[in-house]
Short mmCIF file of C-alpha atoms in Angstrom, two decimals:
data_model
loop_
_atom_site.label_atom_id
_atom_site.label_comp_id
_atom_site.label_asym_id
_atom_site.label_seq_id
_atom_site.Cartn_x
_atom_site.Cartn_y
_atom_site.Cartn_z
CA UNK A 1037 44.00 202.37 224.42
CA UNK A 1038 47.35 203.20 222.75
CA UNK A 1039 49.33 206.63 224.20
CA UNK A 1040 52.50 206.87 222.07
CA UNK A 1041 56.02 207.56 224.00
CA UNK A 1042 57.35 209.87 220.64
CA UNK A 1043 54.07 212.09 220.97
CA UNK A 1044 53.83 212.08 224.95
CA UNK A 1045 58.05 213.46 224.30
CA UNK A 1046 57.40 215.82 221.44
CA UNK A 1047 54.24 218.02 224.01
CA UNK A 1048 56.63 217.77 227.34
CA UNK A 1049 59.42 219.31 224.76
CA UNK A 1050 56.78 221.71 223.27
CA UNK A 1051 56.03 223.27 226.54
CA UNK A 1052 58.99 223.26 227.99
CA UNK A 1053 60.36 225.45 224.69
CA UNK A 1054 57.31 227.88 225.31
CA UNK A 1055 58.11 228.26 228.99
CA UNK A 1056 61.78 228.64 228.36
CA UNK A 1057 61.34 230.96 225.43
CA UNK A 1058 59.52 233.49 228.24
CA UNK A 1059 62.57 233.44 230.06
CA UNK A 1060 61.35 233.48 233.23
CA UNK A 1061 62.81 232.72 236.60
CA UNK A 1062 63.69 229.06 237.17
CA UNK A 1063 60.86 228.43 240.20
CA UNK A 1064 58.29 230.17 238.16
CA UNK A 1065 58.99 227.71 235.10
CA UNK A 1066 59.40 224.43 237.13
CA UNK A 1067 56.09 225.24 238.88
CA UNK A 1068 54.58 225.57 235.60
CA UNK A 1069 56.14 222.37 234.30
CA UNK A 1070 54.67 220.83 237.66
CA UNK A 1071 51.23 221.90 236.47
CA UNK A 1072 51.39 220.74 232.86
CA UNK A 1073 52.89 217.61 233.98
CA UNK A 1074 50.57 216.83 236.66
CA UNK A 1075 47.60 216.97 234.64
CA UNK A 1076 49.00 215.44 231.49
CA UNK A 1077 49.65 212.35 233.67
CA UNK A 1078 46.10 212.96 235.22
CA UNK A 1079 44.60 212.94 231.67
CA UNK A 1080 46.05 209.78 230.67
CA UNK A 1081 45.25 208.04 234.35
CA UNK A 1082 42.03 208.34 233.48
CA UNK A 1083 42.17 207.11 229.83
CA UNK A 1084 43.61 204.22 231.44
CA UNK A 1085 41.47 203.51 234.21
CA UNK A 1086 38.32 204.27 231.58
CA UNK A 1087 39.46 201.53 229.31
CA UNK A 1088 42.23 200.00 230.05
CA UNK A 1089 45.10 197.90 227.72
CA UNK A 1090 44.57 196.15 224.49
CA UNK A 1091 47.26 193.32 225.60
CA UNK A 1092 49.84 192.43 227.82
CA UNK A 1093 52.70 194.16 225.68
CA UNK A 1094 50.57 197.54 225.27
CA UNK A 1095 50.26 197.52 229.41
CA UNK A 1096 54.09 196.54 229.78
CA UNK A 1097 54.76 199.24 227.38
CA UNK A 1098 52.61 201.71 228.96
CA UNK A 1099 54.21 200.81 232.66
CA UNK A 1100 58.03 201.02 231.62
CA UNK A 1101 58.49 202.98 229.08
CA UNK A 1102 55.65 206.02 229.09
CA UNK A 1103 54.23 206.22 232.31
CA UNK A 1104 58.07 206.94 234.07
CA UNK A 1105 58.96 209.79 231.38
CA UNK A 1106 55.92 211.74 232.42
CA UNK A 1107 56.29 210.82 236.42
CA UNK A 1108 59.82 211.06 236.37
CA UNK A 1109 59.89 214.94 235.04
CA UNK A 1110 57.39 215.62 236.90
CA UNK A 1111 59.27 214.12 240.07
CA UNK A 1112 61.85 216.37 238.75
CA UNK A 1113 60.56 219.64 238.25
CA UNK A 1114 58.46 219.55 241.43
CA UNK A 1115 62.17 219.40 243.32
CA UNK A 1116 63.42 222.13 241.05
CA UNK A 1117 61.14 224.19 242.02
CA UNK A 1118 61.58 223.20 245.69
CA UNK A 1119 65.10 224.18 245.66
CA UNK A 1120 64.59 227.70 244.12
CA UNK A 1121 62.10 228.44 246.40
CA UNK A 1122 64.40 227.85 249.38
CA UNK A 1123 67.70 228.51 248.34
CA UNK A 1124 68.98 231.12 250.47
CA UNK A 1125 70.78 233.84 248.22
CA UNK A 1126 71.23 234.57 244.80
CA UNK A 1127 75.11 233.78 244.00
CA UNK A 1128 78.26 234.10 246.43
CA UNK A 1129 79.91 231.60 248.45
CA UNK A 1130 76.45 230.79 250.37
CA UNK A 1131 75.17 229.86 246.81
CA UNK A 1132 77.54 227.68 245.62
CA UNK A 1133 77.20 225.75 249.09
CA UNK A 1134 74.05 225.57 249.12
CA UNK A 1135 74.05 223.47 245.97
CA UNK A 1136 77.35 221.84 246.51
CA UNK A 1137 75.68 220.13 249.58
CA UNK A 1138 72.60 219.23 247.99
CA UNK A 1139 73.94 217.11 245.13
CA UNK A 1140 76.31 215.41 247.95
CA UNK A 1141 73.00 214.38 249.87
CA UNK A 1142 71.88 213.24 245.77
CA UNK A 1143 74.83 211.34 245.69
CA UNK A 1144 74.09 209.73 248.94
CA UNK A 1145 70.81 209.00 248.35
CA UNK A 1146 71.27 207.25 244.79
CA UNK A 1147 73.76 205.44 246.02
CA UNK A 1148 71.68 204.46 248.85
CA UNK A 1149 68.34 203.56 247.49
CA UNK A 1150 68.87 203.10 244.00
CA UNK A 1151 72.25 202.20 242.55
CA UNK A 1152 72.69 199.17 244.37
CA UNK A 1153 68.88 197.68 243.88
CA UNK A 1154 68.80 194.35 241.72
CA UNK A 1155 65.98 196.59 240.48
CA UNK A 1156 68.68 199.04 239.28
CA UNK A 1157 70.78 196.46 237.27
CA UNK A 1158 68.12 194.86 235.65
CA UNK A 1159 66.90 198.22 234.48
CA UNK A 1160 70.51 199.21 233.26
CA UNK A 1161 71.10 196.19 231.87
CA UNK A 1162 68.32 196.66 229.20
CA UNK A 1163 66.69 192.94 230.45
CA UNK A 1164 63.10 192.29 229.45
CA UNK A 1165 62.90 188.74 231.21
CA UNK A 1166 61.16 190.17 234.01
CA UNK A 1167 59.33 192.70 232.66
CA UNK A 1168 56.00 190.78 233.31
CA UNK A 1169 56.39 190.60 236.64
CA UNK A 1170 57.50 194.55 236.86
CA UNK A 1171 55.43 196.14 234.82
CA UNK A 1172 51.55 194.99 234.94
CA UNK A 1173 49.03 195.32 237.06
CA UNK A 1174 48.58 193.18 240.34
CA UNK A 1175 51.86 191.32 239.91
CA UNK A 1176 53.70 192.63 243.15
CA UNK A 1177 55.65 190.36 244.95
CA UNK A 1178 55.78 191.26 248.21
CA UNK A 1179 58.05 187.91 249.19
CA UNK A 1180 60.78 190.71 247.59
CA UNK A 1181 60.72 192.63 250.66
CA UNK A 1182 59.48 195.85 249.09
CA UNK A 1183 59.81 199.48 250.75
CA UNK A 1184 56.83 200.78 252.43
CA UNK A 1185 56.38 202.95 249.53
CA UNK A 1186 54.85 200.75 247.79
CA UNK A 1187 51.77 200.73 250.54
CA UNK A 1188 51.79 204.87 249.45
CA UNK A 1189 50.86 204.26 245.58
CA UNK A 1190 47.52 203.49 243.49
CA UNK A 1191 48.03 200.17 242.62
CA UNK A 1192 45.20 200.56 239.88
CA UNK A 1193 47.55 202.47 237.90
CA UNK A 1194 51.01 201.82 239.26
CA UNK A 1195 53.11 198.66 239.24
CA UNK A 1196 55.57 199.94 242.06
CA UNK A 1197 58.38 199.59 239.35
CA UNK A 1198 57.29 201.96 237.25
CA UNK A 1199 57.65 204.58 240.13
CA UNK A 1200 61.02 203.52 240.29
CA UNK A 1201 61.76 204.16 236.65
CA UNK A 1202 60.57 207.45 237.20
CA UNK A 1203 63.05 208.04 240.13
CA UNK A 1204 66.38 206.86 238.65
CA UNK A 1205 65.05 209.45 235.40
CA UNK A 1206 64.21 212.26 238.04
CA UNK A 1207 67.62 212.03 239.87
CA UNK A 1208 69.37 211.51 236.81
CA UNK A 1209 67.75 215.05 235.32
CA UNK A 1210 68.28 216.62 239.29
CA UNK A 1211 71.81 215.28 238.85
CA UNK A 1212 72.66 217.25 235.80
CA UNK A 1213 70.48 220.51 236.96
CA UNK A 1214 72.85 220.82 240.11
CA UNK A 1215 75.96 220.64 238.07
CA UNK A 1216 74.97 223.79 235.91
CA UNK A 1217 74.11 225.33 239.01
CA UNK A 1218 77.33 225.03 240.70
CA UNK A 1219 80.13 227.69 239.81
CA UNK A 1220 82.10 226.38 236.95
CA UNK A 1221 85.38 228.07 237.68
CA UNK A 1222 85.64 225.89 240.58
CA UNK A 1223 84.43 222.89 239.17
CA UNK A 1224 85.80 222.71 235.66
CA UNK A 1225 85.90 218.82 235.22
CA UNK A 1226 81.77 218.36 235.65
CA UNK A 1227 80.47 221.83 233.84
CA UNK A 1228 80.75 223.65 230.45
CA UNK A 1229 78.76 227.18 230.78
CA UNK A 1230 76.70 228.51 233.63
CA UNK A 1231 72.99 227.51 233.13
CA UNK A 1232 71.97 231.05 233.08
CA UNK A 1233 74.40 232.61 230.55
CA UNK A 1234 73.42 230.63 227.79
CA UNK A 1235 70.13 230.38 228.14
CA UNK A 1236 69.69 231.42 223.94
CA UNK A 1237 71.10 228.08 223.38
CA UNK A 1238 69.20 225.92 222.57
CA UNK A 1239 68.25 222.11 220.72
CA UNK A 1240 64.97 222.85 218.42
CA UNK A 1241 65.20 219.08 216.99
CA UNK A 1242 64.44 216.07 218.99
CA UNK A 1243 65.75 214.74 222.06
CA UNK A 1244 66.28 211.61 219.84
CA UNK A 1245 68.37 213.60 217.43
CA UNK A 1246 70.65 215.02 219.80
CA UNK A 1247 71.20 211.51 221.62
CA UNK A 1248 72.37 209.98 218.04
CA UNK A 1249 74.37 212.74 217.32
CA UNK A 1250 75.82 212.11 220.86
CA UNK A 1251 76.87 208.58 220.05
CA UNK A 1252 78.08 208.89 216.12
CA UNK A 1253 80.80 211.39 217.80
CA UNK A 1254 81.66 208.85 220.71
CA UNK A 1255 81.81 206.04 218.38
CA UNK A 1256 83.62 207.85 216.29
CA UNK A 1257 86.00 209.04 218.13
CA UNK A 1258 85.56 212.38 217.33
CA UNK A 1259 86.00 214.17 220.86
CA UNK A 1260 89.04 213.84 222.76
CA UNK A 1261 90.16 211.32 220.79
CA UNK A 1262 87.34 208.76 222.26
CA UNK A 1263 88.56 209.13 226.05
CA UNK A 1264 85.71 211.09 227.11
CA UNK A 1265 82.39 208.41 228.58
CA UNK A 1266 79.64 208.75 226.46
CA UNK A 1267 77.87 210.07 230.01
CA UNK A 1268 79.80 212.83 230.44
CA UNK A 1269 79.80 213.13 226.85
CA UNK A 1270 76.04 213.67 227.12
CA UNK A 1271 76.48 215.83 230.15
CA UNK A 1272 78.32 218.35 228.10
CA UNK A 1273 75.67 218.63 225.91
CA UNK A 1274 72.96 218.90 228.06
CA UNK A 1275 74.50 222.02 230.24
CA UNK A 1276 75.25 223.14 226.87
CA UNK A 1277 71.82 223.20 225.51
CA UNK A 1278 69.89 223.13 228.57
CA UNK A 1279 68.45 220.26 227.57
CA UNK A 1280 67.97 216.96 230.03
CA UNK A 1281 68.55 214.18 228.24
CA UNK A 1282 66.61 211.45 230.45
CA UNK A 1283 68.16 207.85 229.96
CA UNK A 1284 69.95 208.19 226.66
CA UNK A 1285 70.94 204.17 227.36
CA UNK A 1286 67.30 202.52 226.59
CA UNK A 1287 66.96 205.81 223.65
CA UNK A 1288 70.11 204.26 221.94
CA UNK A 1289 68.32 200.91 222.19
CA UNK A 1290 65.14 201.86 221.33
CA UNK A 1291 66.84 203.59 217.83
CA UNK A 1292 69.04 200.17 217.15
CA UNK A 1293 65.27 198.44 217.00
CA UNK A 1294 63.79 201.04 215.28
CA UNK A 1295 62.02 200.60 211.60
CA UNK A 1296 63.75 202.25 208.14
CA UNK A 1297 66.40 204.22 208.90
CA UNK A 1298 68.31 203.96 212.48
CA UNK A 1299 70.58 206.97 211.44
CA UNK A 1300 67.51 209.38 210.66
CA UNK A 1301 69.16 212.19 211.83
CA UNK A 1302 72.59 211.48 210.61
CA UNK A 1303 70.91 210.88 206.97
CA UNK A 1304 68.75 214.00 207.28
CA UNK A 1305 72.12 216.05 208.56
CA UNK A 1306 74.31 214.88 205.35
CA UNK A 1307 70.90 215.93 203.16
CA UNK A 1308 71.09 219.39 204.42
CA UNK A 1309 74.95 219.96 204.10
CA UNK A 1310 74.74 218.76 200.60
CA UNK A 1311 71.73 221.10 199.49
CA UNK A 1312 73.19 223.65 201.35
CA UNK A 1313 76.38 223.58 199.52
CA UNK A 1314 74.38 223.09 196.48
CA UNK A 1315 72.90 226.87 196.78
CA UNK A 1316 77.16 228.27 196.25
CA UNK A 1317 77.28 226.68 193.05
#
């Protein structure tokens, strides 16, 4: 069985366009999202417990690169939609509290039970020497001293790291959600636009696109003469957009390794310039 990461990407992106385009309140779309996502990843569960992998790459595949994007939005809008649902008021002091607190306990948490994992820096670092010990079936090694979580999950279609994947994506997305929520006049440094006032904004290309676009202006120099991270460099265009941008870190790698062109978007931008400046002469 082969389920393809660009085409999983391209529906999650479809739907959240037609939810967004509906404008609806935020609850009422991340419950929706919840749904779609839930049963997407229900779908393919039992695709994959029906007839399993072709080989051991397919299954790795499957377990660290697919499998999280789908769990980890999911992860994602399910807390979204948590947060909505509870928040006490609608703007004001209260408001901004409210949110200010919950990305401190975010912080706290990431730093917590994620940052510091060896898990963590093996994923970061982009390794692959382990990945056949992380990412298939009945490989867990509980000599690791694992949390108890892992006694919580199907272990016929989890290998406990995948879940984790799908955590560091969820908190990274939950990360960037808070940060349009708080009030940008007092917090300047970390956010562009309020998330509801530019909600006609938005990226109709890829998620790929806008990542590569990302990094030809940070390797080029182009914004703030370089000194801006390429995070928060991503940051700014996700509040901008309202798009979340996952793990741009393993997309960049993913388009360095990727066949014909690795500049597909840059290529297909300098096409479009040209032929528009064609149509003047």
């Amino acid at each position: 069985m082969e389920i393809v990461l660009s085409k999983i990407l391209s529906q999650i992106r479809h739907q959240e366009g037609k939810l967004s385009s509906q404008m609806m309140r935020t609850s009422e779309e991340a419950f929706k999202m919840t749904l779609f996502l839930n049963e997407m990843l229900c779908s393919i569960k039992a695709k994959v417990l029906q007839t399993g992998f072709a080989n051991e790459e397919q299954e790795i595949d499957f377990f660290k690169s697919i499998k999280p994007q789908i769990l980890g939005k999911l992860i994602y809008y399910n807390k979204v939609f948590r947060i909505e649902t509870t928040c006490p008021v609608t703007n004001g002091q209260i408001h901004q509290s409210y949110y200010e607190n919950l990305l401190k306990t975010l912080k706290s948490e990431y730093k917590e039970s994620i940052c510091n994992e060896d898990f963590y820096r093996y994923y970061r670092a982009d390794r692959t020497d382990r990945d056949r010990s992380y990412f298939r079936l009945g490989q867990i090694n509980y000599h690791d001293g694992l949390k108890s979580g892992v006694f919580e999950i199907d272990l016929s279609f989890s290998t406990y790291y995948d879940n984790k994947i799908a955590h560091i994506i969820a908190n990274e997305l939950l990360y960037t959600y808070m940060l349009t929520k708080i009030n940008p006049e007092k917090n300047p440094d970390t956010i562009l636009l309020n998330g509801d006032a530019n909600k006609d904004i938005s990226w109709t290309n890829s998620q790929n696109a806008l990542i590569e676009l990302i990094y030809a202006l940070y390797a080029s120099n182009s914004i703030a003469y370089g000194k801006i991270g390429i995070r928060k460099l991503a940051l700014i265009f996700q509040v901008l957009f309202r798009t979340p941008l996952n793990d741009i870190h393993h997309s960049f790698h993913r388009m360095k390794t990727r066949s014909g062109s690795r500049t597909a978007f840059l290529d297909q931008l300098k096409n479009s310039l040209e032929e528009y400046m064609d149509k003047d002469l």
